XYZ file of C-alpha atoms in Angstrom:
611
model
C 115.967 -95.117 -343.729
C 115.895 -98.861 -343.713
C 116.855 -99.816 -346.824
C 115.909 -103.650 -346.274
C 111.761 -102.715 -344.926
C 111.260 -101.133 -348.606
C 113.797 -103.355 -351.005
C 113.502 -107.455 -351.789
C 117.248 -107.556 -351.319
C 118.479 -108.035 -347.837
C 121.272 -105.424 -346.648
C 125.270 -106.248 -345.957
C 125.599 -108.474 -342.841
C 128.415 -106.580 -341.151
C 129.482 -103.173 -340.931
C 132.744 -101.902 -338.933
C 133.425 -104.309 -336.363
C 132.315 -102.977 -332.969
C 133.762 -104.980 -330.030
C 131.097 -106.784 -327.823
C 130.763 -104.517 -324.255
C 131.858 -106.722 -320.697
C 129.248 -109.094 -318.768
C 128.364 -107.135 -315.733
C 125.546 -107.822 -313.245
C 125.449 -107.339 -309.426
C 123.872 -110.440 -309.144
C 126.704 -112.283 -310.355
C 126.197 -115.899 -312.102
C 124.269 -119.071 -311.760
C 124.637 -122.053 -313.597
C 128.213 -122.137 -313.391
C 129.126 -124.004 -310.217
C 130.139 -120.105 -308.220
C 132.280 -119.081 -310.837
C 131.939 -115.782 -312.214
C 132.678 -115.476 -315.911
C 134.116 -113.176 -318.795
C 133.698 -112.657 -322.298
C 137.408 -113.490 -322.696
C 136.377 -116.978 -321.075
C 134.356 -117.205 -324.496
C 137.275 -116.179 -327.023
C 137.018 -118.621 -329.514
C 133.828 -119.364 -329.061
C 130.413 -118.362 -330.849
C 128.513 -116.763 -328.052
C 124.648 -115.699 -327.784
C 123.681 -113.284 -325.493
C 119.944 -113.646 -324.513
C 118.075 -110.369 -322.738
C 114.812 -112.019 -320.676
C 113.455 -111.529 -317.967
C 111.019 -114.115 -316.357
C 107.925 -112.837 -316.597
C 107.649 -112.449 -320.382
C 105.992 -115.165 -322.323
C 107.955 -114.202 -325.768
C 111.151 -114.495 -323.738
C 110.084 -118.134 -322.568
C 109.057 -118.464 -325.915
C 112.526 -117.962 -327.023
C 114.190 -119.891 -324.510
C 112.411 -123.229 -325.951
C 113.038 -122.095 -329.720
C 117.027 -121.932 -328.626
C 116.695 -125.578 -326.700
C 117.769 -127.614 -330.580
C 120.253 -125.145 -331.388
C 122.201 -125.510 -328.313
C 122.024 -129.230 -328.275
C 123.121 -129.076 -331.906
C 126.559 -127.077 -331.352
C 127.409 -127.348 -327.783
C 130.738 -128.026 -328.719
C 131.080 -124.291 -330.285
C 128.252 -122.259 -328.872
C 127.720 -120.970 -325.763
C 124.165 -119.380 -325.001
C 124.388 -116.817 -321.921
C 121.376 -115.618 -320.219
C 121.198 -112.259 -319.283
C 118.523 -111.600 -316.825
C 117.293 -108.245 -317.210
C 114.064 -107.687 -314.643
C 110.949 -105.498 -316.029
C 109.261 -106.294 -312.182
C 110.588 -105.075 -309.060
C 110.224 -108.840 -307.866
C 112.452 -109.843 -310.906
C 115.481 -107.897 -309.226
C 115.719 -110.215 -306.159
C 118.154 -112.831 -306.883
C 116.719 -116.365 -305.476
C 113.492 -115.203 -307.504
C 116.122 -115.460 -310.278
C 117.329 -118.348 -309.091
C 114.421 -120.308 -309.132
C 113.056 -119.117 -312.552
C 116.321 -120.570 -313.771
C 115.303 -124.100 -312.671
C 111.619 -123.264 -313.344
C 111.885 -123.188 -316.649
C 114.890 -125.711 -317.540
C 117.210 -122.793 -318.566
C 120.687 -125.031 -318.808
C 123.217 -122.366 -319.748
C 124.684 -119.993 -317.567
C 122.736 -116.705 -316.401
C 123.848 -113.236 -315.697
C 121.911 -111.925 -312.665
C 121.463 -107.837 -314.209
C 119.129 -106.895 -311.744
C 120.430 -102.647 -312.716
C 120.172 -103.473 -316.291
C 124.082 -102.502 -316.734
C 124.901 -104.775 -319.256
C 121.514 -104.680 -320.857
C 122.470 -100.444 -321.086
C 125.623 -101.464 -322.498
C 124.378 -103.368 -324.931
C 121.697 -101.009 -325.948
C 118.897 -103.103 -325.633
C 115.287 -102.085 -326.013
C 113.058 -105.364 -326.049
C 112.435 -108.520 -324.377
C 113.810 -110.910 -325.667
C 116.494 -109.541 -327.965
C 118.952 -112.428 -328.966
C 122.905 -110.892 -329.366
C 125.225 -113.096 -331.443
C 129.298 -112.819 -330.862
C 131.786 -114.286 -333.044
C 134.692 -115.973 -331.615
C 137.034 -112.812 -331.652
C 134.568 -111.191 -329.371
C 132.854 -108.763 -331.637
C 129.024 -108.281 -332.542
C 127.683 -109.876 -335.535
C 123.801 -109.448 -335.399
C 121.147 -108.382 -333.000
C 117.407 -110.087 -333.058
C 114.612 -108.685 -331.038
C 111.519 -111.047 -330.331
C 110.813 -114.458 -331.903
C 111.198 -116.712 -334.736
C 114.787 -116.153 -335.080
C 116.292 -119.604 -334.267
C 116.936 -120.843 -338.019
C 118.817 -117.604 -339.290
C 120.637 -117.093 -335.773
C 121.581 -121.357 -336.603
C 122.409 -120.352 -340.237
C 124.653 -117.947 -338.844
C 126.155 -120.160 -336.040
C 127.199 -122.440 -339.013
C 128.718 -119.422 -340.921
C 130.590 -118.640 -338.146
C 131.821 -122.201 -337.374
C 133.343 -122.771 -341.088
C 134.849 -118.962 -341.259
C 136.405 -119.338 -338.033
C 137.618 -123.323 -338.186
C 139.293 -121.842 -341.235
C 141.022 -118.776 -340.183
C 142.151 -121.259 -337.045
C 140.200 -119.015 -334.015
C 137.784 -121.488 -333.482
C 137.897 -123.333 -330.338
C 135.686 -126.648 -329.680
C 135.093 -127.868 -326.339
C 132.723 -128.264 -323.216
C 130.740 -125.606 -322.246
C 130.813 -123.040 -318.886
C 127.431 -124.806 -318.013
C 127.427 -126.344 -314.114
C 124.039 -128.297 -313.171
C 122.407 -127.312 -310.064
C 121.981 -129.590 -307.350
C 118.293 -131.301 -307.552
C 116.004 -130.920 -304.440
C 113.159 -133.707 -303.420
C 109.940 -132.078 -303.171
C 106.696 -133.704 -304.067
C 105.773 -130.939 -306.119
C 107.902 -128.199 -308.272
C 107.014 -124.795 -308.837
C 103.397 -126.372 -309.100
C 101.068 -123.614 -311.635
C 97.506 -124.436 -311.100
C 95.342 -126.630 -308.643
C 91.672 -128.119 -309.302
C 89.265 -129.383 -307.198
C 88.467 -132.820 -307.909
C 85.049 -134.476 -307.185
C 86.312 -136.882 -304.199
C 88.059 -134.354 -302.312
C 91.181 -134.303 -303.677
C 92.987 -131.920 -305.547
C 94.692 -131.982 -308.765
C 97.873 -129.777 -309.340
C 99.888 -129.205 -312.897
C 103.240 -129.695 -310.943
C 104.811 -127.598 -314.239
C 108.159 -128.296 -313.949
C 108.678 -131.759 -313.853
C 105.876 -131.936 -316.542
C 103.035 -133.907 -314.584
C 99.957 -133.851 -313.551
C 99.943 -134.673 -309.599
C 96.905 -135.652 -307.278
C 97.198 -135.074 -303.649
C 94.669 -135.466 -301.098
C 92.831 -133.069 -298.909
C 96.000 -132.130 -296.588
C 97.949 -130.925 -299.996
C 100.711 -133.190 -299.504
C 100.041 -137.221 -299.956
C 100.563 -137.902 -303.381
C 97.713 -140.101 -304.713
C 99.135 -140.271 -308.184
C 101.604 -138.839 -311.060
C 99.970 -138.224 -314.643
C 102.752 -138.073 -317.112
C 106.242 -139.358 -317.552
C 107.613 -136.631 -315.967
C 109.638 -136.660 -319.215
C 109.002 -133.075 -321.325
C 107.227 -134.653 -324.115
C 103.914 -134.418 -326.644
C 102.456 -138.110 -326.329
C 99.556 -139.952 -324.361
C 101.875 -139.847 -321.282
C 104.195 -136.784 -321.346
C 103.415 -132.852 -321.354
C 105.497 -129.760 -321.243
C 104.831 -127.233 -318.990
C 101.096 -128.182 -318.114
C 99.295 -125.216 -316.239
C 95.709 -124.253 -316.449
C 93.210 -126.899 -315.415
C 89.370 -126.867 -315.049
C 86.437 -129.548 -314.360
C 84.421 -130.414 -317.512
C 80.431 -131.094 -316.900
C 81.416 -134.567 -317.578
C 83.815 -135.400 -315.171
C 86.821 -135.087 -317.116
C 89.636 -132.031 -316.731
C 90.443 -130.492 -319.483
C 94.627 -129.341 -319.355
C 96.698 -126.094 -320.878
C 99.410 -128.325 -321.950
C 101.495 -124.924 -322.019
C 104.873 -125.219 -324.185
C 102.731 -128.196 -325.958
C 100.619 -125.103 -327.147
C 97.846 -127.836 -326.813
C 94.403 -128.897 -324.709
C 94.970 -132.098 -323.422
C 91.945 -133.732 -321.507
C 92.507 -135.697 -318.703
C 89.952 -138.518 -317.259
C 90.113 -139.204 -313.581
C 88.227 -142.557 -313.809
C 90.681 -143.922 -316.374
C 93.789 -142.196 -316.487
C 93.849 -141.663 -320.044
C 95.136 -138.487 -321.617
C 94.237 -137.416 -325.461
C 94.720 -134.007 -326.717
C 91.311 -132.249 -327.902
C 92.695 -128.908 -329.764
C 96.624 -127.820 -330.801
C 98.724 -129.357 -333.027
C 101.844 -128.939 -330.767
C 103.074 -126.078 -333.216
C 102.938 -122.342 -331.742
C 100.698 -120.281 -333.695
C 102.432 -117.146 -335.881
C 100.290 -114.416 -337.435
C 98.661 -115.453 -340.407
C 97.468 -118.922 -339.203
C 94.228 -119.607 -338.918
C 91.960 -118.248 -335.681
C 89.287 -120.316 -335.981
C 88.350 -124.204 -337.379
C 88.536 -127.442 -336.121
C 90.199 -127.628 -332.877
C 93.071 -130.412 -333.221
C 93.791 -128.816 -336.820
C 94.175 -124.865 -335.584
C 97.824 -123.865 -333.857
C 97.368 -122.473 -329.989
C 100.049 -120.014 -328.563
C 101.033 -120.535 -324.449
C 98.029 -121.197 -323.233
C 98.294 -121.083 -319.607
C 94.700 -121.074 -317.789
C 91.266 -122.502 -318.752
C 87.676 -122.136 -317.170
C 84.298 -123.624 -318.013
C 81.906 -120.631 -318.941
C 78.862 -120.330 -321.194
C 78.820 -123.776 -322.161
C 82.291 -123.722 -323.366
C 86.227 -124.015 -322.064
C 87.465 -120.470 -322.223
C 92.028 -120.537 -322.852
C 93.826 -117.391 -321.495
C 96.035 -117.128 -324.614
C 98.655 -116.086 -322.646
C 101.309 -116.214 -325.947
C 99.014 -113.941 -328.456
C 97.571 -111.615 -325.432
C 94.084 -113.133 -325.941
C 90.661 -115.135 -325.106
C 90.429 -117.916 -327.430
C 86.943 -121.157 -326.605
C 87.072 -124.587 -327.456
C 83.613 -126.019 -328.450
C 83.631 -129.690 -326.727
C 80.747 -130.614 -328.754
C 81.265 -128.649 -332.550
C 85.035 -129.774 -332.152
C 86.197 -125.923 -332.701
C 88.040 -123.506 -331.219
C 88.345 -119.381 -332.294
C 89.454 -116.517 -330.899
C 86.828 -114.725 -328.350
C 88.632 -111.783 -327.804
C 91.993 -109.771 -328.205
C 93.805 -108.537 -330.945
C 97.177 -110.049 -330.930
C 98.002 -106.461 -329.522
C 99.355 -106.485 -326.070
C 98.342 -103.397 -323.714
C 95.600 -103.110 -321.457
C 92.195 -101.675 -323.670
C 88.905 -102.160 -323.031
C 85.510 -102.553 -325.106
C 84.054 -104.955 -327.406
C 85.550 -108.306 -327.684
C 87.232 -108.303 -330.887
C 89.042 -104.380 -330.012
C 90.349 -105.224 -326.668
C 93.741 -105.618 -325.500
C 95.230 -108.151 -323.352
C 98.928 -108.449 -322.039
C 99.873 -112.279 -320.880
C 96.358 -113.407 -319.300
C 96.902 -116.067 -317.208
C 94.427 -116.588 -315.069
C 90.656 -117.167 -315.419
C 87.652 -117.808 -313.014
C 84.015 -118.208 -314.344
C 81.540 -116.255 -312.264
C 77.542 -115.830 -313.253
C 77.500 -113.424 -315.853
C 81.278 -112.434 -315.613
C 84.924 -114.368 -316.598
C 87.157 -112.955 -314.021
C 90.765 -112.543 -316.121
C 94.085 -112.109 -314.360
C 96.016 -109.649 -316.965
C 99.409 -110.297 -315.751
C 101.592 -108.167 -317.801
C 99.898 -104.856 -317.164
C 98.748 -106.128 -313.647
C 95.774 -105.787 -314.463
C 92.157 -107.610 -313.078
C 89.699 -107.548 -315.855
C 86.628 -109.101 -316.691
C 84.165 -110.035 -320.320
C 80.587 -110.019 -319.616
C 77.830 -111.988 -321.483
C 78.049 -109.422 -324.218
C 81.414 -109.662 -325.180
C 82.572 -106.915 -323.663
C 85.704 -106.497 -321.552
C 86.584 -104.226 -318.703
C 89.438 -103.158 -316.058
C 88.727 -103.341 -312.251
C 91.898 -102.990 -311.312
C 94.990 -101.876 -313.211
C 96.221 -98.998 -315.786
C 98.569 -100.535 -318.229
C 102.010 -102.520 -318.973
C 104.150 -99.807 -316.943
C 102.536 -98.948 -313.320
C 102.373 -101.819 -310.707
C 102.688 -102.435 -306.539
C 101.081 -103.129 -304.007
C 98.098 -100.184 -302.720
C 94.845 -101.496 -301.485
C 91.906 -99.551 -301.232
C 89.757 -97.861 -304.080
C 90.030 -99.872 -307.757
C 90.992 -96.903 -309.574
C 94.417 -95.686 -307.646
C 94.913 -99.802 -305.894
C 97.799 -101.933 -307.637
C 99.046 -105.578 -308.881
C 102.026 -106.673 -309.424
C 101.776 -109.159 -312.236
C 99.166 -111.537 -310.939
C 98.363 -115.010 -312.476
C 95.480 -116.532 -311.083
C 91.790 -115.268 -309.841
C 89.429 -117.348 -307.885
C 85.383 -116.487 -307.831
C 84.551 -116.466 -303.761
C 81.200 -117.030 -302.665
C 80.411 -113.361 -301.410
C 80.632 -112.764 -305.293
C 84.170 -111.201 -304.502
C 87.327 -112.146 -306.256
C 90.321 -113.532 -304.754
C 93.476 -112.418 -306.533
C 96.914 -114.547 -306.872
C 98.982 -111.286 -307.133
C 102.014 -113.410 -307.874
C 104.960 -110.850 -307.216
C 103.394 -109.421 -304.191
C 103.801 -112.782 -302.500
C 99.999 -111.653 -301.891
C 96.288 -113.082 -301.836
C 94.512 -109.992 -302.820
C 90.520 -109.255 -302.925
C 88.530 -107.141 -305.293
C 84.959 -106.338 -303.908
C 82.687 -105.803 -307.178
C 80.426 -104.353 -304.831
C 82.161 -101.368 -302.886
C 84.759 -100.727 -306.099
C 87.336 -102.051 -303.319
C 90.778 -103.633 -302.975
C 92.040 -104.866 -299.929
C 94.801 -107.906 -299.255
C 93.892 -111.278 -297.425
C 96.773 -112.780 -296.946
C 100.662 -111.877 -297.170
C 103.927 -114.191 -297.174
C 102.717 -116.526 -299.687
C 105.560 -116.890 -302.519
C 104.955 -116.373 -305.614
C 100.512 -117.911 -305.364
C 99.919 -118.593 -308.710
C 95.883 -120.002 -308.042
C 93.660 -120.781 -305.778
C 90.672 -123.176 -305.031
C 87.931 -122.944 -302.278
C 87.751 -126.311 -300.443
C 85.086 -125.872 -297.574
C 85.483 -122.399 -295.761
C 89.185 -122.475 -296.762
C 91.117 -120.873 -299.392
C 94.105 -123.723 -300.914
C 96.707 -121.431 -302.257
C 99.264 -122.727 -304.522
C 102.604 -121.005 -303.495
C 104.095 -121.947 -306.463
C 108.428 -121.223 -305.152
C 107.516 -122.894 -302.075
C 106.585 -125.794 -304.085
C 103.219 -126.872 -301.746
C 99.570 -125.944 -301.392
C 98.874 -124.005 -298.468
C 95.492 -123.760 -296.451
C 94.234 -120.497 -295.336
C 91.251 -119.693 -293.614
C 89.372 -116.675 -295.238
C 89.323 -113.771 -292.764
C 86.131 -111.852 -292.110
C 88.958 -108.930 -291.939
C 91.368 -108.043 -294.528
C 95.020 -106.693 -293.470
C 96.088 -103.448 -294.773
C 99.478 -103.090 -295.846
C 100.806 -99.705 -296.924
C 100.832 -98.628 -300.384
C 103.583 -99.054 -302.577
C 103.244 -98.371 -306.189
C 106.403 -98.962 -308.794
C 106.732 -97.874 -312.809
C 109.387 -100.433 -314.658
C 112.668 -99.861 -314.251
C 114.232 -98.856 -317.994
C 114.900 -95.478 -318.315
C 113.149 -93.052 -321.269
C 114.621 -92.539 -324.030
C 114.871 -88.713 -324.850
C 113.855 -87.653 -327.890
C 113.150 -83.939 -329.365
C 109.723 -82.702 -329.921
C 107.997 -82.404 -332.855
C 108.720 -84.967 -336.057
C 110.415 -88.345 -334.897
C 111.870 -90.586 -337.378
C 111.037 -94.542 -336.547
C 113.473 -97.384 -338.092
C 112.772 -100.449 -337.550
C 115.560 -102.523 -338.465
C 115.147 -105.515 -340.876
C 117.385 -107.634 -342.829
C 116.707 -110.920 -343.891
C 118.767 -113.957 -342.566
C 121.247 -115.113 -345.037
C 119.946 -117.173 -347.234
C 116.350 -115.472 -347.898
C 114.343 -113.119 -348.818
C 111.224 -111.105 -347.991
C 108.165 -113.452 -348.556
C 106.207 -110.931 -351.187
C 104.574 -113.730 -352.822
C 100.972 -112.530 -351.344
C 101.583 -109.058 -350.908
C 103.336 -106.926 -348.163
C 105.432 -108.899 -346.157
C 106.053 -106.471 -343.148
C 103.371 -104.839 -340.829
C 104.335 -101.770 -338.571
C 101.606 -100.884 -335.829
C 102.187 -97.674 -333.784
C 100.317 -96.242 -330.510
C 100.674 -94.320 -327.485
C 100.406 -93.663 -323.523
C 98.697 -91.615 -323.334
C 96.902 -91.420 -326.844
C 97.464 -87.726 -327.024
C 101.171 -88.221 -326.877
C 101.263 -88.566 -330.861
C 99.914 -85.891 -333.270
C 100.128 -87.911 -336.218
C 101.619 -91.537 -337.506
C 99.928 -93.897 -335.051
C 98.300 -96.953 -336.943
C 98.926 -100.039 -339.383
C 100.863 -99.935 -342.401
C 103.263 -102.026 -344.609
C 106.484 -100.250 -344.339
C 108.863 -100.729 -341.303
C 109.460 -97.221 -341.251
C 107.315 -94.104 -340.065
C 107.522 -90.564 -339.652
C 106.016 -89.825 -336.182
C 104.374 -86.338 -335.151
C 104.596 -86.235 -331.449
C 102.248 -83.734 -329.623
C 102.686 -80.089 -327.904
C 102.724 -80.292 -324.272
C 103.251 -84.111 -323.762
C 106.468 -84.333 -322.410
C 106.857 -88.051 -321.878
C 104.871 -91.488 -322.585
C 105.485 -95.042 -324.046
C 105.487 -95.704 -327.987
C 103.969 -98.984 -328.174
C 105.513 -100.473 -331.647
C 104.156 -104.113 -333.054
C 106.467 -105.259 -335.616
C 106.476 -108.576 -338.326
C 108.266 -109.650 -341.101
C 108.267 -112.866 -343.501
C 110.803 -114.279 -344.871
C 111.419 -117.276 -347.305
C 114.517 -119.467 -348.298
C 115.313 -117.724 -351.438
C 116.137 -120.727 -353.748
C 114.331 -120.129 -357.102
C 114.125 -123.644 -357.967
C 112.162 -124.752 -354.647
C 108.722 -124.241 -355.812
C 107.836 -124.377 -352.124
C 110.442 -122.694 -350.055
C 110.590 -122.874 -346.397
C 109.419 -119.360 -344.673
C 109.564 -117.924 -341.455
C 107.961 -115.408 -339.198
C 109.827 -112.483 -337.182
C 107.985 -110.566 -334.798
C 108.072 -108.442 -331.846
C 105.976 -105.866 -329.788
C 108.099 -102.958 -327.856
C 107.077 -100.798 -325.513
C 109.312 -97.585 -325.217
C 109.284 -95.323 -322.930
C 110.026 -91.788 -324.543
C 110.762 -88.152 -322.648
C 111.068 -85.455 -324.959
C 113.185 -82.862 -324.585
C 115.453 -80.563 -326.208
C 118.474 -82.266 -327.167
C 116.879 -85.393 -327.617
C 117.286 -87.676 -330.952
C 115.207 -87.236 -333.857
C 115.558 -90.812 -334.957
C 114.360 -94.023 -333.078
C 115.839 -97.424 -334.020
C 114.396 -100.540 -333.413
C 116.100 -103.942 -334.274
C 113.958 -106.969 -335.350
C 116.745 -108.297 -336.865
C 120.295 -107.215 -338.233
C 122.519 -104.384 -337.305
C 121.575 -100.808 -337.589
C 123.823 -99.241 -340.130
C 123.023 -96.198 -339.147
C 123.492 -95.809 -335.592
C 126.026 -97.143 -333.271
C 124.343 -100.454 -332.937
């Protein structure tokens, strides 16, 4: 049992000592000028180990949460990335490469493409954050986000135990730059078709906006300091843009967690909903736009008389109301897993992509590689897709055709869709009309949108940093079926009654928040539904006693997790609190000699298992 889910007090930091496993990874290391490194090259040192992998928004998420933190003790911390691919496409190593400098990781990165060292370490979840000490032994585990104050309070813990016992060593880091290449644009996100012909592109990692004309390539103009910033001329991470009725084009300012609307006429830039803080559960999901918190928001279309957001951070469809001033969620749960139905039951995982068309919003579901669609009811459906695990590349009928995490749709005038399927390298088509898939074009890396411009499709190849111009082809290629399922093996556990842990223990310092009632939330489901007998649901406690069914001898356990905590300081009437979440998905297998107990750390050690 987890003694800290059902008891105010937080359980002992450290147990018996257990010495931190080797860095291995056949893809060796980047960020460190060719060298290859070892945890005795850290001795001394407080090192944190962070599992990603690219495609995960929480992972991202944590990567800009760690940014202050390793700025503040560079001197005695040393943050390793340890690339650990969910996608097939997140095995290849320049794909690696380039998400490294996509995303402004500056620490060194351990290429893992087999998932040894993620094995070794015993990893379930992206992300989970492993700290060292400076004698090279594990000190605490975090899985998801919020976790950057108590993994600081520890850093400083660390620092002052260590500077005392003299095995603390201060000094420059392992970190080596890269060597910048000149390109006008930079793993560009999302293009827009501007009114005179041009076309504006959210050139994401140098944090602009950037208009070219017609031929994709003369730059007209930079919006933006090209600085990563929250004022009238800076963003972070800008993706999603889409035409207002006015003119103006309204911007997912993306790490901002912010709408920013930009006017062509007079270059001006003001932010219209976000308050630059990423939203946790609890806030508010509805109310005056520039006073609500947005999470990622990485596309937005113009549908119904509103701007729709793919909430890519939360896993849902959230509107801003131009003329009330509002924004709300529209659809989604918070869950993430591929569901279908009304509006305010459905599941997303990482939408990224939207395209308004008549009575539908075309959604790119990128996580379960998934094409979906809400129709004027509020209703959502799956064209194409079957959940978080199963992806490739299989055209042909809907139901058996695959993605492989896709980011951006575009409505074609046949009243197909045209589908960025982003780690295909692929321009894929859905026909609404025959229930058909079927790909249009291949060898374009890593398309993250597209816009029509005449008879021509303008694909932004977002690693190749350029728009490309296709024609569209009266005849799609075929290209033979591949399908994949994610790479992490099950874990094997016996039939019948499963014990589920999940593993909290407040940061030093603080407390479980119980000022308004439970502070933890435990949600459990299935794939397939049938696979548990009894224990699925909501509840309080971090802890469950699963039932799994007769006859189902494997599935995922999908696993939502949350916990508050609060400075605990009686004599601050208004102590500072903090969020810790994270959603698993695990794939199980039972069988005979499998465990009877499954552990899952949000935060801490497990004293009961081996860690």
């Amino acid at each position: 049992m987890n003694d800290a889910a059902s008891a105010p007090t937080p359980a002992p930091r450290r147990r018996a000592r257990v010495r931190a496993p080797e860095l291995i990874g056949k893809g060796g290391w980047i960020n460190t000028g060719g060298k290859d490194l070892k945890l005795a090259d850290f001795r001394g040192r407080t090192l944190i180990l962070d599992f990603w992998t690219f495609c995960c928004i929480n992972c991202l998420h944590v990567l800009d949460e760690l940014r202050e933190l390793e700025e503040k003790h560079r001197d005695t911390v040393v943050i390793i990335g340890v690339h650990s691919p969910k996608f097939v496409h997140e095995a290849e190593h320049q794909a690696v490469v380039d998400a490294v400098e996509r995303y402004e990781v500056h620490h060194p990165v351990l290429d893992d493409p087999e998932l040894a060292t993620w094995k070794q370490y015993a990893v379930r979840a992206w992300p989970t954050l492993v700290v060292i000490d400076p004698e090279g032994y594990i000190v605490a585990q975090h899985a998801g986000e919020g976790h950057a104050h108590a993994i600081e309070r520890l850093v400083e813990e660390l620092e002052a135990e260590h500077e005392a016992k003299g095995t603390l060593r201060r000094g420059d880091g392992p970190y080596v730059a890269p060597e910048p290449e000149a390109t006008h644009l930079r793993f560009p996100g999302k293009a827009l078709a501007l009114e005179n012909g041009n076309f504006l592109v959210s050139d994401s990692t140098r944090h602009q906006l950037v208009e070219v004309e017609p031929d994709g390539e003369t730059v007209v103009r930079r919006i933006g300091s090209g600085e990563r910033g929250f004022g009238p001329d800076a963003f972070s991470e800008p993706q999603g843009l889409a035409l207002l009725p006015d003119g103006r084009v309204v911007v997912a300012d993306t790490v901002n967690h912010a709408l920013r609307v930009f006017d062509p006429g007079t270059g001006v830039v003001e932010t219209v909903a976000g308050t630059g803080r990423q939203w946790w559960q609890g806030s508010p999901t509805a109310g005056p736009a520039l006073e609500v918190d947005l999470s990622s928001p990485w596309d937005v279309a113009w549908w119904q008389g509103k701007v729709w957001i793919a909430m890519a951070g939360v896993h849902q469809l959230w509107t801003w109301d131009p003329e009330a001033g509002t924004v709300q969620v529209a659809a989604g749960t918070t869950n993430e897993g591929l569901v279908d139905g009304p509006a305010a039951e459905a599941w997303f995982a990482q939408p990224s992509g939207l395209a308004a068309a008549g009575d539908r919003l075309w959604i790119a579901d990128s996580e379960t590689s998934a094409l979906r669609w809400i129709d004027a009811d509020g209703v959502v459906h799956t064209a194409v897709g079957t959940g978080l695990f199963d992806f490739g590349h299989r055209d042909g009928d809907a139901g058996q055709a695959l993605l492989q995490h896709p980011l951006g749709v575009t409505a074609l005038p046949d009243g197909s869709v045209a589908v960025c399927d982003t780690y295909n390298h692929a321009l894929r088509r859905f026909d609404p009309a025959t229930g058909e898939v079927s790909t249009l074009a291949t060898d374009v890396r890593e398309p993250s949108d597209a816009v029509l411009a005449g008879g021509d499709i303008v694909v932004v190849e977002s690693a190749r940093h350029r728009l490309t111009r296709l024609r569209l082809p009266e005849e799609a290629v075929r290209v033979d079926g591949v399908a994949h399922r994610t790479q992490r093996a099950a874990t094997e556990v016996a039939g019948g009654s499963l014990r589920l842990d999940v593993v909290f223990q407040a940061p030093s310092g603080q407390k479980l928040d119980t000022r308004y009632g439970p502070s933890t939330r435990l949600l459990v489901s299935s794939t397939p539904p049938e696979l548990l007998a009894g224990g699925e649901g909501a509840g309080t406690d971090l802890f469950r006693e699963l039932r799994l069914a007769d006859g189902i001898g494997s599935g995922v356990l999908h696993v939502s997790a949350m916990a508050a905590s609060c400075d605990d300081d009686p004599e601050n009437e208004y102590p500072a609190c903090h969020v810790h979440q994270q959603d698993w998905g695990v794939p199980v297998m039972v069988t005979a000699g499998g465990v009877s107990r499954l552990a899952l750390v949000l935060a801490g050690m497990d004293e009961e298992g081996d860690g």
